[in-house]
Amino acid sequence: MSITHSITKTVGIDCPWEQVFAFLADPANWPKWAVVNIRSIEPTDDPDWWRMSTPLGPARLRVRANAEFGVLDHDYVDDTAAWCVPARVVPNGDGAEFMITFHQPPSLTEEVFKQQAELVDTELAALKEILETAAPAIPA
């Protein structure tokens, strides 16, 4: 048995965790924040799966959301590989933390995997901006 290389990214978001979860649980919102990896997305005949256009070509996405536990694990499938990406939203005071873990697929070299993981920082910054800008002001 071998352990694959993985990277976990986190971002604090000044927005109620329920709003963060609801936004991320809807794949239709993903092109708004996953700006590096998703060009467009549309539902398929299977209500669990969405069809995406990515920089690497067509792919499919399934989000396995569980609000009770903040789980937003998602499955990604393209012509070359398929993998699960564990993700969580957890409360942090009046805000939330979003955590996402990437395991290096066998089809990617270490260098390409690290480059792709660094691009996620751009996406997490976009997610933070969108949700903090859209969040209603909470009275003091």
mmCIF file with all atom_site columns, C-alpha atoms in Angstrom:
data_model
loop_
_atom_site.group_PDB
_atom_site.id
_atom_site.type_symbol
_atom_site.label_atom_id
_atom_site.label_alt_id
_atom_site.label_comp_id
_atom_site.label_asym_id
_atom_site.label_entity_id
_atom_site.label_seq_id
_atom_site.pdbx_PDB_ins_code
_atom_site.Cartn_x
_atom_site.Cartn_y
_atom_site.Cartn_z
_atom_site.occupancy
_atom_site.B_iso_or_equiv
_atom_site.pdbx_formal_charge
_atom_site.auth_seq_id
_atom_site.auth_comp_id
_atom_site.auth_asym_id
_atom_site.auth_atom_id
_atom_site.pdbx_PDB_model_num
ATOM 1   C CA . MET A 1 1   ? 0.000   0.000  0.000   1.00 0.00 ? 1   MET A CA 1
ATOM 2   C CA . SER A 1 2   ? 1.334   3.456  -0.844  1.00 0.00 ? 2   SER A CA 1
ATOM 3   C CA . ILE A 1 3   ? 0.382   6.884  0.357   1.00 0.00 ? 3   ILE A CA 1
ATOM 4   C CA . THR A 1 4   ? -0.209  9.511  -2.303  1.00 0.00 ? 4   THR A CA 1
ATOM 5   C CA . HIS A 1 5   ? 0.925   13.092 -1.985  1.00 0.00 ? 5   HIS A CA 1
ATOM 6   C CA . SER A 1 6   ? -1.831  15.432 -0.817  1.00 0.00 ? 6   SER A CA 1
ATOM 7   C CA . ILE A 1 7   ? -2.338  19.112 -0.113  1.00 0.00 ? 7   ILE A CA 1
ATOM 8   C CA . THR A 1 8   ? -5.061  20.656 2.054   1.00 0.00 ? 8   THR A CA 1
ATOM 9   C CA . LYS A 1 9   ? -6.037  24.263 1.433   1.00 0.00 ? 9   LYS A CA 1
ATOM 10  C CA . THR A 1 10  ? -8.180  26.353 3.775   1.00 0.00 ? 10  THR A CA 1
ATOM 11  C CA . VAL A 1 11  ? -9.799  29.757 3.651   1.00 0.00 ? 11  VAL A CA 1
ATOM 12  C CA . GLY A 1 12  ? -11.601 31.686 6.369   1.00 0.00 ? 12  GLY A CA 1
ATOM 13  C CA . ILE A 1 13  ? -14.778 33.340 5.120   1.00 0.00 ? 13  ILE A CA 1
ATOM 14  C CA . ASP A 1 14  ? -16.542 36.108 7.016   1.00 0.00 ? 14  ASP A CA 1
ATOM 15  C CA . CYS A 1 15  ? -20.005 34.812 6.189   1.00 0.00 ? 15  CYS A CA 1
ATOM 16  C CA . PRO A 1 16  ? -22.335 32.451 8.098   1.00 0.00 ? 16  PRO A CA 1
ATOM 17  C CA . TRP A 1 17  ? -21.281 28.842 7.526   1.00 0.00 ? 17  TRP A CA 1
ATOM 18  C CA . GLU A 1 18  ? -24.779 27.904 6.358   1.00 0.00 ? 18  GLU A CA 1
ATOM 19  C CA . GLN A 1 19  ? -24.493 30.402 3.488   1.00 0.00 ? 19  GLN A CA 1
ATOM 20  C CA . VAL A 1 20  ? -21.029 29.145 2.571   1.00 0.00 ? 20  VAL A CA 1
ATOM 21  C CA . PHE A 1 21  ? -22.279 25.562 2.580   1.00 0.00 ? 21  PHE A CA 1
ATOM 22  C CA . ALA A 1 22  ? -25.398 26.334 0.517   1.00 0.00 ? 22  ALA A CA 1
ATOM 23  C CA . PHE A 1 23  ? -23.355 28.229 -2.084  1.00 0.00 ? 23  PHE A CA 1
ATOM 24  C CA . LEU A 1 24  ? -20.790 25.450 -2.452  1.00 0.00 ? 24  LEU A CA 1
ATOM 25  C CA . ALA A 1 25  ? -23.358 22.638 -2.415  1.00 0.00 ? 25  ALA A CA 1
ATOM 26  C CA . ASP A 1 26  ? -24.875 24.001 -5.641  1.00 0.00 ? 26  ASP A CA 1
ATOM 27  C CA . PRO A 1 27  ? -22.641 23.042 -8.601  1.00 0.00 ? 27  PRO A CA 1
ATOM 28  C CA . ALA A 1 28  ? -24.234 25.827 -10.683 1.00 0.00 ? 28  ALA A CA 1
ATOM 29  C CA . ASN A 1 29  ? -22.186 28.266 -8.537  1.00 0.00 ? 29  ASN A CA 1
ATOM 30  C CA . TRP A 1 30  ? -18.840 26.600 -9.173  1.00 0.00 ? 30  TRP A CA 1
ATOM 31  C CA . PRO A 1 31  ? -17.815 28.536 -12.326 1.00 0.00 ? 31  PRO A CA 1
ATOM 32  C CA . LYS A 1 32  ? -18.194 31.739 -10.267 1.00 0.00 ? 32  LYS A CA 1
ATOM 33  C CA . TRP A 1 33  ? -15.375 30.777 -7.897  1.00 0.00 ? 33  TRP A CA 1
ATOM 34  C CA . ALA A 1 34  ? -13.511 27.827 -9.454  1.00 0.00 ? 34  ALA A CA 1
ATOM 35  C CA . VAL A 1 35  ? -12.328 30.241 -12.129 1.00 0.00 ? 35  VAL A CA 1
ATOM 36  C CA . VAL A 1 36  ? -9.141  28.353 -12.973 1.00 0.00 ? 36  VAL A CA 1
ATOM 37  C CA . ASN A 1 37  ? -10.618 24.884 -13.358 1.00 0.00 ? 37  ASN A CA 1
ATOM 38  C CA . ILE A 1 38  ? -14.217 25.292 -14.518 1.00 0.00 ? 38  ILE A CA 1
ATOM 39  C CA . ARG A 1 39  ? -15.212 27.314 -17.574 1.00 0.00 ? 39  ARG A CA 1
ATOM 40  C CA . SER A 1 40  ? -18.874 26.288 -17.564 1.00 0.00 ? 40  SER A CA 1
ATOM 41  C CA . ILE A 1 41  ? -21.169 23.717 -15.993 1.00 0.00 ? 41  ILE A CA 1
ATOM 42  C CA . GLU A 1 42  ? -24.605 22.319 -16.752 1.00 0.00 ? 42  GLU A CA 1
ATOM 43  C CA . PRO A 1 43  ? -26.849 19.646 -15.272 1.00 0.00 ? 43  PRO A CA 1
ATOM 44  C CA . THR A 1 44  ? -27.155 16.225 -16.894 1.00 0.00 ? 44  THR A CA 1
ATOM 45  C CA . ASP A 1 45  ? -30.057 13.786 -17.072 1.00 0.00 ? 45  ASP A CA 1
ATOM 46  C CA . ASP A 1 46  ? -28.651 12.247 -13.878 1.00 0.00 ? 46  ASP A CA 1
ATOM 47  C CA . PRO A 1 47  ? -29.517 14.719 -11.074 1.00 0.00 ? 47  PRO A CA 1
ATOM 48  C CA . ASP A 1 48  ? -26.310 13.834 -9.185  1.00 0.00 ? 48  ASP A CA 1
ATOM 49  C CA . TRP A 1 49  ? -23.887 14.607 -12.009 1.00 0.00 ? 49  TRP A CA 1
ATOM 50  C CA . TRP A 1 50  ? -22.997 17.865 -13.782 1.00 0.00 ? 50  TRP A CA 1
ATOM 51  C CA . ARG A 1 51  ? -21.175 18.272 -17.102 1.00 0.00 ? 51  ARG A CA 1
ATOM 52  C CA . MET A 1 52  ? -18.264 20.728 -17.081 1.00 0.00 ? 52  MET A CA 1
ATOM 53  C CA . SER A 1 53  ? -16.003 22.414 -19.546 1.00 0.00 ? 53  SER A CA 1
ATOM 54  C CA . THR A 1 54  ? -12.474 22.659 -18.105 1.00 0.00 ? 54  THR A CA 1
ATOM 55  C CA . PRO A 1 55  ? -9.110  23.849 -19.457 1.00 0.00 ? 55  PRO A CA 1
ATOM 56  C CA . LEU A 1 56  ? -8.277  20.149 -19.961 1.00 0.00 ? 56  LEU A CA 1
ATOM 57  C CA . GLY A 1 57  ? -11.506 19.325 -21.785 1.00 0.00 ? 57  GLY A CA 1
ATOM 58  C CA . PRO A 1 58  ? -14.886 17.905 -20.777 1.00 0.00 ? 58  PRO A CA 1
ATOM 59  C CA . ALA A 1 59  ? -15.401 16.473 -17.300 1.00 0.00 ? 59  ALA A CA 1
ATOM 60  C CA . ARG A 1 60  ? -18.151 15.527 -14.875 1.00 0.00 ? 60  ARG A CA 1
ATOM 61  C CA . LEU A 1 61  ? -18.724 16.632 -11.282 1.00 0.00 ? 61  LEU A CA 1
ATOM 62  C CA . ARG A 1 62  ? -20.800 15.164 -8.479  1.00 0.00 ? 62  ARG A CA 1
ATOM 63  C CA . VAL A 1 63  ? -21.064 16.951 -5.123  1.00 0.00 ? 63  VAL A CA 1
ATOM 64  C CA . ARG A 1 64  ? -21.920 14.671 -2.208  1.00 0.00 ? 64  ARG A CA 1
ATOM 65  C CA . ALA A 1 65  ? -23.173 17.272 0.258   1.00 0.00 ? 65  ALA A CA 1
ATOM 66  C CA . ASN A 1 66  ? -24.237 16.632 3.846   1.00 0.00 ? 66  ASN A CA 1
ATOM 67  C CA . ALA A 1 67  ? -25.165 19.844 5.665   1.00 0.00 ? 67  ALA A CA 1
ATOM 68  C CA . GLU A 1 68  ? -25.337 18.212 9.098   1.00 0.00 ? 68  GLU A CA 1
ATOM 69  C CA . PHE A 1 69  ? -21.606 17.466 8.980   1.00 0.00 ? 69  PHE A CA 1
ATOM 70  C CA . GLY A 1 70  ? -20.492 20.221 6.574   1.00 0.00 ? 70  GLY A CA 1
ATOM 71  C CA . VAL A 1 71  ? -19.387 17.625 4.017   1.00 0.00 ? 71  VAL A CA 1
ATOM 72  C CA . LEU A 1 72  ? -18.897 18.769 0.433   1.00 0.00 ? 72  LEU A CA 1
ATOM 73  C CA . ASP A 1 73  ? -16.909 15.851 -0.940  1.00 0.00 ? 73  ASP A CA 1
ATOM 74  C CA . HIS A 1 74  ? -17.007 15.814 -4.692  1.00 0.00 ? 74  HIS A CA 1
ATOM 75  C CA . ASP A 1 75  ? -16.138 13.398 -7.444  1.00 0.00 ? 75  ASP A CA 1
ATOM 76  C CA . TYR A 1 76  ? -14.373 14.521 -10.577 1.00 0.00 ? 76  TYR A CA 1
ATOM 77  C CA . VAL A 1 77  ? -14.222 12.419 -13.740 1.00 0.00 ? 77  VAL A CA 1
ATOM 78  C CA . ASP A 1 78  ? -12.556 13.268 -17.052 1.00 0.00 ? 78  ASP A CA 1
ATOM 79  C CA . ASP A 1 79  ? -11.163 11.254 -19.953 1.00 0.00 ? 79  ASP A CA 1
ATOM 80  C CA . THR A 1 80  ? -7.880  10.546 -18.170 1.00 0.00 ? 80  THR A CA 1
ATOM 81  C CA . ALA A 1 81  ? -8.769  10.046 -14.513 1.00 0.00 ? 81  ALA A CA 1
ATOM 82  C CA . ALA A 1 82  ? -11.345 10.035 -11.745 1.00 0.00 ? 82  ALA A CA 1
ATOM 83  C CA . TRP A 1 83  ? -10.869 11.066 -8.153  1.00 0.00 ? 83  TRP A CA 1
ATOM 84  C CA . CYS A 1 84  ? -12.648 12.162 -4.993  1.00 0.00 ? 84  CYS A CA 1
ATOM 85  C CA . VAL A 1 85  ? -11.877 15.545 -3.450  1.00 0.00 ? 85  VAL A CA 1
ATOM 86  C CA . PRO A 1 86  ? -12.731 15.735 0.268   1.00 0.00 ? 86  PRO A CA 1
ATOM 87  C CA . ALA A 1 87  ? -14.032 19.144 1.351   1.00 0.00 ? 87  ALA A CA 1
ATOM 88  C CA . ARG A 1 88  ? -15.627 20.571 4.504   1.00 0.00 ? 88  ARG A CA 1
ATOM 89  C CA . VAL A 1 89  ? -17.268 23.753 5.717   1.00 0.00 ? 89  VAL A CA 1
ATOM 90  C CA . VAL A 1 90  ? -17.076 24.288 9.471   1.00 0.00 ? 90  VAL A CA 1
ATOM 91  C CA . PRO A 1 91  ? -18.367 27.132 11.630  1.00 0.00 ? 91  PRO A CA 1
ATOM 92  C CA . ASN A 1 92  ? -15.781 29.582 12.969  1.00 0.00 ? 92  ASN A CA 1
ATOM 93  C CA . GLY A 1 93  ? -17.406 32.173 15.189  1.00 0.00 ? 93  GLY A CA 1
ATOM 94  C CA . ASP A 1 94  ? -19.843 34.102 12.967  1.00 0.00 ? 94  ASP A CA 1
ATOM 95  C CA . GLY A 1 95  ? -17.997 32.905 9.861   1.00 0.00 ? 95  GLY A CA 1
ATOM 96  C CA . ALA A 1 96  ? -16.747 29.693 8.338   1.00 0.00 ? 96  ALA A CA 1
ATOM 97  C CA . GLU A 1 97  ? -13.661 27.784 7.309   1.00 0.00 ? 97  GLU A CA 1
ATOM 98  C CA . PHE A 1 98  ? -13.664 25.963 3.986   1.00 0.00 ? 98  PHE A CA 1
ATOM 99  C CA . MET A 1 99  ? -11.155 23.121 3.715   1.00 0.00 ? 99  MET A CA 1
ATOM 100 C CA . ILE A 1 100 ? -10.396 21.125 0.599   1.00 0.00 ? 100 ILE A CA 1
ATOM 101 C CA . THR A 1 101 ? -7.872  18.299 0.182   1.00 0.00 ? 101 THR A CA 1
ATOM 102 C CA . PHE A 1 102 ? -6.300  17.286 -3.095  1.00 0.00 ? 102 PHE A CA 1
ATOM 103 C CA . HIS A 1 103 ? -4.627  13.910 -3.569  1.00 0.00 ? 103 HIS A CA 1
ATOM 104 C CA . GLN A 1 104 ? -2.136  13.669 -6.400  1.00 0.00 ? 104 GLN A CA 1
ATOM 105 C CA . PRO A 1 105 ? -3.664  11.618 -9.219  1.00 0.00 ? 105 PRO A CA 1
ATOM 106 C CA . PRO A 1 106 ? -1.273  9.073  -10.755 1.00 0.00 ? 106 PRO A CA 1
ATOM 107 C CA . SER A 1 107 ? -1.679  10.851 -14.109 1.00 0.00 ? 107 SER A CA 1
ATOM 108 C CA . LEU A 1 108 ? -0.040  14.062 -12.799 1.00 0.00 ? 108 LEU A CA 1
ATOM 109 C CA . THR A 1 109 ? 3.646   14.531 -12.068 1.00 0.00 ? 109 THR A CA 1
ATOM 110 C CA . GLU A 1 110 ? 4.635   16.013 -8.716  1.00 0.00 ? 110 GLU A CA 1
ATOM 111 C CA . GLU A 1 111 ? 5.523   19.310 -10.417 1.00 0.00 ? 111 GLU A CA 1
ATOM 112 C CA . VAL A 1 112 ? 2.204   19.614 -12.294 1.00 0.00 ? 112 VAL A CA 1
ATOM 113 C CA . PHE A 1 113 ? 0.270   18.616 -9.157  1.00 0.00 ? 113 PHE A CA 1
ATOM 114 C CA . LYS A 1 114 ? 1.957   21.370 -7.122  1.00 0.00 ? 114 LYS A CA 1
ATOM 115 C CA . GLN A 1 115 ? 1.321   23.935 -9.885  1.00 0.00 ? 115 GLN A CA 1
ATOM 116 C CA . GLN A 1 116 ? -2.361  22.978 -10.035 1.00 0.00 ? 116 GLN A CA 1
ATOM 117 C CA . ALA A 1 117 ? -2.664  23.111 -6.243  1.00 0.00 ? 117 ALA A CA 1
ATOM 118 C CA . GLU A 1 118 ? -1.163  26.621 -6.209  1.00 0.00 ? 118 GLU A CA 1
ATOM 119 C CA . LEU A 1 119 ? -3.834  27.755 -8.683  1.00 0.00 ? 119 LEU A CA 1
ATOM 120 C CA . VAL A 1 120 ? -6.468  26.772 -6.119  1.00 0.00 ? 120 VAL A CA 1
ATOM 121 C CA . ASP A 1 121 ? -5.365  29.771 -4.038  1.00 0.00 ? 121 ASP A CA 1
ATOM 122 C CA . THR A 1 122 ? -6.809  31.988 -6.786  1.00 0.00 ? 122 THR A CA 1
ATOM 123 C CA . GLU A 1 123 ? -10.092 30.106 -6.593  1.00 0.00 ? 123 GLU A CA 1
ATOM 124 C CA . LEU A 1 124 ? -10.301 30.269 -2.795  1.00 0.00 ? 124 LEU A CA 1
ATOM 125 C CA . ALA A 1 125 ? -9.640  34.019 -2.931  1.00 0.00 ? 125 ALA A CA 1
ATOM 126 C CA . ALA A 1 126 ? -12.484 34.350 -5.454  1.00 0.00 ? 126 ALA A CA 1
ATOM 127 C CA . LEU A 1 127 ? -14.777 32.277 -3.227  1.00 0.00 ? 127 LEU A CA 1
ATOM 128 C CA . LYS A 1 128 ? -13.974 34.456 -0.206  1.00 0.00 ? 128 LYS A CA 1
ATOM 129 C CA . GLU A 1 129 ? -14.573 37.662 -2.189  1.00 0.00 ? 129 GLU A CA 1
ATOM 130 C CA . ILE A 1 130 ? -17.902 36.472 -3.603  1.00 0.00 ? 130 ILE A CA 1
ATOM 131 C CA . LEU A 1 131 ? -19.310 35.290 -0.283  1.00 0.00 ? 131 LEU A CA 1
ATOM 132 C CA . GLU A 1 132 ? -18.057 38.167 1.838   1.00 0.00 ? 132 GLU A CA 1
ATOM 133 C CA . THR A 1 133 ? -19.339 40.709 -0.675  1.00 0.00 ? 133 THR A CA 1
ATOM 134 C CA . ALA A 1 134 ? -22.723 38.984 -0.915  1.00 0.00 ? 134 ALA A CA 1
ATOM 135 C CA . ALA A 1 135 ? -23.087 38.384 2.837   1.00 0.00 ? 135 ALA A CA 1
ATOM 136 C CA . PRO A 1 136 ? -25.673 40.629 4.463   1.00 0.00 ? 136 PRO A CA 1
ATOM 137 C CA . ALA A 1 137 ? -24.357 42.919 7.149   1.00 0.00 ? 137 ALA A CA 1
ATOM 138 C CA . ILE A 1 138 ? -24.946 41.493 10.601  1.00 0.00 ? 138 ILE A CA 1
ATOM 139 C CA . PRO A 1 139 ? -26.109 44.155 13.074  1.00 0.00 ? 139 PRO A CA 1
ATOM 140 C CA . ALA A 1 140 ? -23.801 44.701 16.038  1.00 0.00 ? 140 ALA A CA 1
#
